[in-house]
Amino acid sequence: MVLLETRDGGVYELCVPKDMVLLETRDGGVYELCVPKDMVLLETRDGGVYELCVPKDMVLLETRDVSVYELCVPKDMVLLETRDESVYELCVPKDKVLLETLDGGVYELCVPKDMVLLETRDGGVYELCVPKDKVLLETRDGGVYELCVPKDMVLLETRDRGVYELCVPKDKVLLETRDGDVYELCVPKDKVLLETRDGGVYELCVPKDKVLLETRDGDVYELCVPKDKVLLETRDGGVYELCVPKDMVLLETRDESL
């Protein structure tokens, strides 16, 4: 049997035969259907449901205007539906790639193996050769930089758009807090860092048999949860310790019932 939660919030336990499938349509209806192995179900964007037989050498295409077509696409070709809803069958050589730019243009490009394509946030497209010992960085303000970052260093772009090259020792970690500050911290192996919703940062020692729980109201608790139980935080903020038998599951419905 299976559980079905419908879009209107109802929950049903149903027995579905192996040779049948459940279909919930966009209008909220639920149907039990027998679909032959050589056929497929198609629910179109306008809500219609069709049972179709699609030959192995063909594909179904549903365009943005809700039309459905059965097409035979040769193995050496691809289908392209552009942003203006046109559909093209194209033969793309193995040494080329297709690029659809933000303005709707489609281009067939030959990109050498030692180069990469970069489409920036302003819509520009560039073919760049990036040395193996360098990386490309596109910052939040749209700038693009080629940087050489030593193996023992990392790049950090902060929330205020600054970019820094930092050397972080193996026994330390970087922490960028919600207010934009960056700290280099040494966290012992038996401790964890906790940043709470109010912006506080704490170093805590949590025993192996316990877990940390931060509730939706911002409180933090250290709890011991038996192996045969689970913690459940409901949508109304309540926290419960529950024992769920192995052959059962928990279901929280949309109306917050359990």
Tab-separated table of N, CA and C in Angstrom, residues 228-232 239-245:
chain	number	residue	atom	x	y	z
A	228	ASP	N	16.297	4.397	19.473
A	228	ASP	CA	15.022	3.936	18.923
A	228	ASP	C	13.987	5.048	18.832
A	229	LYS	N	14.456	6.301	18.976
A	229	LYS	CA	13.517	7.420	18.895
A	229	LYS	C	14.018	8.484	17.934
A	230	VAL	N	13.116	9.367	17.544
A	230	VAL	CA	13.466	10.483	16.660
A	230	VAL	C	12.907	11.775	17.237
A	231	LEU	N	13.552	12.898	16.863
A	231	LEU	CA	13.047	14.212	17.256
A	231	LEU	C	12.187	14.772	16.140
A	232	LEU	N	11.079	15.381	16.508
A	232	LEU	CA	10.206	16.003	15.542
A	232	LEU	C	9.892	17.418	15.986
A	239	VAL	N	8.415	20.614	19.960
A	239	VAL	CA	9.454	19.600	19.744
A	239	VAL	C	9.064	18.345	20.525
A	240	TYR	N	9.070	17.211	19.816
A	240	TYR	CA	8.633	15.971	20.438
A	240	TYR	C	9.663	14.864	20.200
A	241	GLU	N	9.776	13.964	21.196
A	241	GLU	CA	10.617	12.776	21.083
A	241	GLU	C	9.675	11.602	20.871
A	242	LEU	N	9.789	10.955	19.736
A	242	LEU	CA	8.818	9.935	19.375
A	242	LEU	C	9.477	8.586	19.128
A	243	CYS	N	8.773	7.549	19.453
A	243	CYS	CA	9.204	6.187	19.168
A	243	CYS	C	8.371	5.696	17.983
A	244	VAL	N	9.007	5.499	16.859
A	244	VAL	CA	8.294	5.096	15.645
A	244	VAL	C	8.661	3.658	15.298
A	245	PRO	N	7.705	2.739	15.325
A	245	PRO	CA	7.999	1.349	14.961
A	245	PRO	C	8.614	1.263	13.559
